[in-house]
Coordinates of C-alpha atoms in Angstrom, one line a residue:
M1 CA -3.9 -7.3 -13.6
D2 CA -0.3 -5.9 -13.1
A3 CA 1.8 -5.1 -10.1
L4 CA -0.1 -2.0 -9.2
A5 CA -3.5 -3.6 -9.7
G6 CA -2.2 -6.3 -7.4
L7 CA -1.5 -3.7 -4.8
L8 CA -5.1 -2.7 -4.8
D9 CA -6.1 -6.3 -4.2
G10 CA -4.0 -6.2 -1.0
P11 CA -4.2 -3.0 1.0
R12 CA -7.0 -1.6 -0.9
A13 CA -9.0 1.2 0.8
R14 CA -12.0 -0.2 2.4
G15 CA -13.3 2.2 5.0
A16 CA -9.8 3.8 5.1
F17 CA -9.1 6.4 7.8
L18 CA -9.1 9.7 6.0
L19 CA -8.6 12.9 7.9
R20 CA -7.9 16.7 7.5
S21 CA -5.7 17.9 10.3
I22 CA -5.5 21.7 10.9
M23 CA -2.6 22.7 13.2
T24 CA -1.0 25.9 14.6
P25 CA 2.8 25.9 15.1
P26 CA 4.5 24.7 17.0
W27 CA 3.1 21.3 16.5
S28 CA 4.3 17.7 16.3
V29 CA 2.4 14.5 16.0
R30 CA 4.0 11.1 16.7
I31 CA 2.4 8.2 14.7
L32 CA 2.3 4.9 16.4
D33 CA -0.6 3.3 14.6
R34 CA 1.4 0.5 12.8
A35 CA -0.7 1.1 9.8
P36 CA 0.8 -0.7 6.7
L37 CA 0.6 2.3 4.5
T38 CA -0.2 6.0 4.9
L39 CA -0.3 8.9 2.5
V40 CA 0.1 12.5 3.6
S41 CA -0.2 15.7 1.8
M42 CA -0.3 19.4 2.8
L43 CA -3.4 21.5 1.7
R44 CA -1.6 24.6 3.0
G45 CA 1.6 25.3 5.1
E46 CA 4.6 23.1 5.3
A47 CA 5.5 20.1 7.4
W48 CA 8.3 17.7 8.0
V49 CA 8.1 13.9 7.9
L50 CA 10.6 12.5 10.6
P51 CA 11.0 8.8 10.4
D52 CA 12.7 7.1 13.4
R53 CA 15.2 5.6 10.8
G54 CA 16.0 7.8 7.9
D55 CA 16.4 11.4 6.9
P56 CA 13.8 14.2 7.5
L57 CA 11.5 14.8 4.5
R58 CA 10.1 18.2 3.8
L59 CA 6.5 18.3 2.7
R60 CA 5.1 21.3 0.8
P61 CA 1.6 21.8 -0.8
G62 CA 1.3 19.5 -3.9
D63 CA 3.9 17.1 -2.3
V64 CA 2.7 13.5 -1.3
A65 CA 4.5 11.5 1.3
I66 CA 4.1 7.7 1.7
M67 CA 5.0 6.0 4.9
R68 CA 5.2 2.2 5.0
G69 CA 4.4 0.6 8.3
P70 CA 4.8 -0.5 11.0
E71 CA 7.6 1.9 11.8
A72 CA 6.8 4.9 13.9
Y73 CA 7.4 8.4 12.7
N74 CA 6.7 12.1 13.5
V75 CA 4.9 14.7 11.4
A76 CA 5.7 18.3 12.6
D77 CA 6.0 21.9 11.7
A78 CA 9.8 21.7 12.2
P79 CA 12.4 19.0 12.7
D80 CA 13.2 20.0 16.3
T81 CA 9.7 20.3 17.6
E82 CA 8.9 17.7 20.2
P83 CA 5.8 15.6 19.9
T84 CA 2.8 16.7 22.0
I85 CA 0.3 14.4 20.3
L86 CA 0.3 10.6 19.9
I87 CA -1.7 8.7 17.3
H88 CA -2.3 5.1 18.4
P89 CA -3.8 2.0 16.7
G90 CA -7.6 2.2 16.4
E91 CA -7.6 5.9 15.4
R92 CA -7.0 7.0 19.1
S93 CA -5.2 10.2 19.8
T94 CA -3.8 11.3 23.2
T95 CA -1.3 13.6 24.7
V96 CA 2.1 12.2 25.7
D97 CA 0.6 11.8 29.2
G98 CA -2.3 9.7 27.9
V99 CA -5.2 12.4 27.9
E100 CA -7.7 11.5 25.2
L101 CA -7.9 14.1 22.5
C102 CA -10.3 12.7 19.9
A103 CA -13.4 14.6 21.3
S104 CA -11.6 17.9 22.3
M105 CA -9.9 18.3 18.9
D106 CA -12.9 17.3 16.7
L107 CA -13.6 20.1 14.2
G108 CA -16.3 18.4 12.1
V109 CA -16.6 15.7 9.5
R110 CA -13.2 14.1 9.1
T111 CA -11.6 17.2 10.4
W112 CA -9.4 17.4 13.5
G113 CA -7.2 19.9 15.0
E114 CA -7.0 23.0 17.3
S115 CA -8.8 25.6 15.1
M116 CA -10.2 25.9 11.5
D117 CA -8.0 28.9 11.1
G118 CA -4.8 27.1 11.7
P119 CA -2.0 27.9 9.1
A120 CA -1.2 24.3 8.4
A121 CA -3.8 21.9 6.8
M122 CA -2.9 18.4 6.1
L123 CA -4.6 15.4 4.5
S124 CA -3.8 11.9 5.5
G125 CA -5.2 8.7 4.3
T126 CA -4.4 5.4 6.1
Y127 CA -4.7 1.8 4.8
Q128 CA -5.8 -0.3 7.8
M129 CA -5.1 -3.8 6.5
R130 CA -2.0 -5.4 5.2
G131 CA -2.7 -7.8 2.2
E132 CA -0.3 -10.3 1.1
I133 CA -0.5 -10.0 -2.7
S134 CA 1.1 -6.6 -2.5
Q135 CA 4.2 -7.6 -0.4
R136 CA 6.4 -7.7 -3.4
L137 CA 5.6 -4.2 -4.2
L138 CA 5.5 -2.8 -0.7
L139 CA 8.8 -4.2 0.2
A140 CA 10.2 -2.4 -2.9
L141 CA 9.4 0.9 -1.2
P142 CA 11.4 2.8 1.4
A143 CA 10.0 3.2 4.8
S144 CA 9.2 6.8 3.9
L145 CA 9.3 8.8 0.7
V146 CA 8.1 12.1 -0.8
V147 CA 7.0 12.8 -4.4
P148 CA 7.3 16.4 -4.9
S149 CA 4.8 18.5 -6.8
L150 CA 2.6 15.6 -7.9
D151 CA 0.8 16.7 -11.0
S152 CA -2.6 15.3 -10.3
P153 CA -6.1 16.8 -9.9
L154 CA -6.7 14.1 -7.2
L155 CA -5.2 16.1 -4.5
T156 CA -7.6 19.0 -5.1
L157 CA -10.5 16.7 -5.5
L158 CA -9.7 14.7 -2.2
G159 CA -9.2 18.1 -0.4
D160 CA -12.6 19.2 -1.6
E161 CA -14.4 16.0 -0.7
I162 CA -12.9 14.9 2.5
A163 CA -15.1 17.0 4.7
K164 CA -18.3 16.2 2.8
D165 CA -20.9 14.1 4.4
Q166 CA -23.1 12.6 1.6
P167 CA -24.5 9.2 0.7
G168 CA -21.8 6.9 -0.4
Q169 CA -19.1 9.4 0.5
E170 CA -16.9 6.8 2.2
V171 CA -16.6 4.6 -0.8
F172 CA -16.1 7.6 -3.1
L173 CA -13.2 8.7 -0.8
D174 CA -11.7 5.2 -0.6
R175 CA -11.6 5.1 -4.5
L176 CA -9.9 8.5 -4.6
L177 CA -7.3 7.4 -2.1
D178 CA -6.6 4.3 -4.2
L179 CA -6.2 6.5 -7.3
L180 CA -4.0 9.0 -5.5
L181 CA -1.8 6.0 -4.3
I182 CA -1.5 4.7 -7.8
A183 CA -0.6 8.2 -9.2
T184 CA 2.0 8.6 -6.5
L185 CA 3.6 5.3 -7.0
R186 CA 3.8 5.8 -10.8
A187 CA 5.5 9.2 -10.2
W188 CA 7.8 7.6 -7.6
F189 CA 9.0 4.6 -9.7
S190 CA 9.7 7.1 -12.6
R191 CA 12.3 8.8 -10.5
P192 CA 15.9 7.7 -10.9
E193 CA 16.4 7.5 -7.1
A194 CA 13.5 5.2 -6.6
G195 CA 15.4 2.2 -8.0
A196 CA 12.2 0.6 -9.3
P197 CA 12.3 -3.2 -9.0
A198 CA 13.1 -5.3 -11.9
W199 CA 9.7 -6.9 -12.0
Y200 CA 8.0 -3.5 -12.1
Q201 CA 10.3 -2.3 -14.9
A202 CA 9.5 -5.6 -16.8
H203 CA 6.0 -4.6 -17.2
S204 CA 7.0 -2.4 -20.0
D205 CA 8.6 -5.1 -22.0
P206 CA 6.2 -6.3 -24.9
V207 CA 6.9 -10.0 -24.2
V208 CA 7.6 -10.2 -20.4
G209 CA 5.0 -7.6 -19.6
R210 CA 2.3 -9.6 -21.3
A211 CA 3.5 -12.7 -19.6
L212 CA 3.2 -11.1 -16.2
R213 CA -0.3 -9.9 -17.0
V214 CA -1.4 -13.3 -18.0
L215 CA -0.1 -14.9 -14.9
H216 CA -1.7 -12.3 -12.7
N217 CA -5.1 -12.6 -14.5
E218 CA -5.1 -16.4 -14.7
P219 CA -3.1 -17.8 -11.8
A220 CA -5.3 -20.9 -11.5
S221 CA -4.5 -22.1 -15.1
P222 CA -2.1 -25.0 -15.4
W223 CA 0.7 -22.9 -16.8
T224 CA 4.0 -24.4 -17.9
V225 CA 6.7 -22.3 -19.6
A226 CA 5.8 -23.9 -22.9
T227 CA 2.1 -23.0 -22.6
L228 CA 2.9 -19.5 -21.4
A229 CA 5.3 -18.9 -24.2
E230 CA 2.7 -20.0 -26.7
R231 CA 0.2 -17.6 -25.2
V232 CA 2.5 -14.6 -25.6
G233 CA 3.8 -15.7 -29.0
V234 CA 7.4 -16.5 -28.4
S235 CA 9.5 -19.7 -28.0
R236 CA 9.8 -21.4 -24.7
A237 CA 13.6 -20.8 -24.6
A238 CA 13.2 -17.1 -25.5
L239 CA 10.6 -16.6 -22.8
A240 CA 12.5 -18.2 -20.0
R241 CA 15.7 -16.4 -20.9
R242 CA 14.1 -13.0 -21.2
F243 CA 11.7 -13.4 -18.2
T244 CA 14.6 -14.4 -15.9
E245 CA 16.8 -11.7 -17.2
L246 CA 14.2 -9.0 -16.6
V247 CA 12.4 -10.2 -13.5
G248 CA 15.2 -11.9 -11.8
E249 CA 13.6 -15.3 -11.5
P250 CA 12.1 -17.9 -13.8
P251 CA 8.5 -17.7 -14.8
M252 CA 7.3 -20.7 -12.8
T253 CA 9.1 -19.6 -9.7
Y254 CA 7.4 -16.1 -10.1
L255 CA 4.0 -17.8 -10.5
T256 CA 4.5 -19.8 -7.4
G257 CA 5.2 -16.7 -5.3
W258 CA 2.2 -15.0 -6.8
R259 CA -0.1 -18.0 -6.1
L260 CA 1.0 -18.3 -2.5
A261 CA 0.7 -14.6 -2.0
M262 CA -2.9 -14.8 -3.3
A263 CA -3.5 -17.8 -1.1
A264 CA -2.3 -15.9 2.0
D265 CA -4.7 -13.1 1.2
L266 CA -7.7 -15.4 0.6
L267 CA -7.1 -17.3 3.8
R268 CA -8.1 -14.2 5.7
E269 CA -11.6 -14.4 4.3
P270 CA -13.8 -16.0 7.0
D271 CA -15.7 -18.5 4.9
A272 CA -12.7 -19.7 2.8
T273 CA -11.5 -23.2 3.2
V274 CA -8.0 -24.4 2.3
G275 CA -9.5 -26.5 -0.5
S276 CA -11.5 -23.6 -2.0
V277 CA -8.3 -21.4 -1.8
A278 CA -6.3 -24.1 -3.5
R279 CA -8.6 -24.3 -6.5
R280 CA -8.7 -20.5 -6.9
V281 CA -4.9 -20.2 -7.0
G282 CA -4.0 -23.2 -9.1
Y283 CA -3.5 -26.1 -6.8
G284 CA -5.1 -29.3 -7.3
S285 CA -5.9 -30.0 -3.7
A286 CA -5.8 -28.7 -0.2
F287 CA -2.9 -31.0 0.5
A288 CA -0.9 -29.7 -2.4
L289 CA -1.4 -26.1 -1.4
S290 CA -0.6 -26.9 2.3
T291 CA 2.7 -28.6 1.3
A292 CA 3.8 -25.6 -1.0
F293 CA 2.6 -23.0 1.6
K294 CA 4.5 -24.6 4.5
R295 CA 7.6 -25.0 2.4
E296 CA 7.6 -21.3 1.5
R297 CA 6.4 -19.8 4.7
G298 CA 7.2 -22.3 7.4
V299 CA 3.6 -22.8 8.6
S300 CA 0.5 -24.6 7.4
P301 CA -2.3 -22.6 5.9
Q302 CA -4.4 -23.2 9.1
E303 CA -1.6 -21.9 11.3
Y304 CA -1.2 -18.9 9.1
R305 CA -4.9 -18.1 9.4
L306 CA -4.8 -18.3 13.2
T307 CA -1.9 -15.9 13.4
S308 CA -3.1 -13.4 10.7
V309 CA -6.7 -12.7 11.6

């Protein structure tokens, strides 16, 4: 598992909200759903993504925008068009006066808008849940970004499949959305202006990249710098020096953060106990996990569970 695979163990699309919106200018939609992550792409026509904080971003067919929640933003035909539609949590849509729009703008399977003939057609995919494993990656993203001219057949495939109603279609679309997210993030982090975080760039290093994958895949193992160095075939001193230089923190500090992030995500599972989570992430007892968790996050695992469900 690497950083991007870790992302999919966090906000991985499971029954994601996927929609094709067809609009006629002038149009502007204000997004208030507080979703942790949303992808938007135009099938036809152009649009502007207008974050409350940040510069307007133009969106053309083939471009993909990512918005990182919970900040609100507008999507509109032009930067100066005032919103007439509000999107609320729970997939509710209303006018600015509170009139419900979900039924009146329903155009069929996963399709919504004013008319099928509208000149602007937009795909959106919204991740509903925030997972903790991916926080390190999500926080490396700006609140909004656009990858222009994404060279991927996934956009066409998602556009073709989104309005189909077949057995297994929701799961199929979820996986397409995951793949599109990965393709978009790869393209974004390859751009100079992205400022890819050090730990992401370190995955391309033959030594540190392998060490990161080992820690991600086997977090419950009783790792030390010495055993990790032996696993990747270098000296302890060489690994510690190179890992800290490229990642920005020592190997065991990174491992602690990864373990506690995994624990936070696992604690959301209704049947998980603190003891079972502790064993899965490399702590010998519930007490050991609770001590580390409270030191890092300021609350006990039980308190965290109550506030995060």
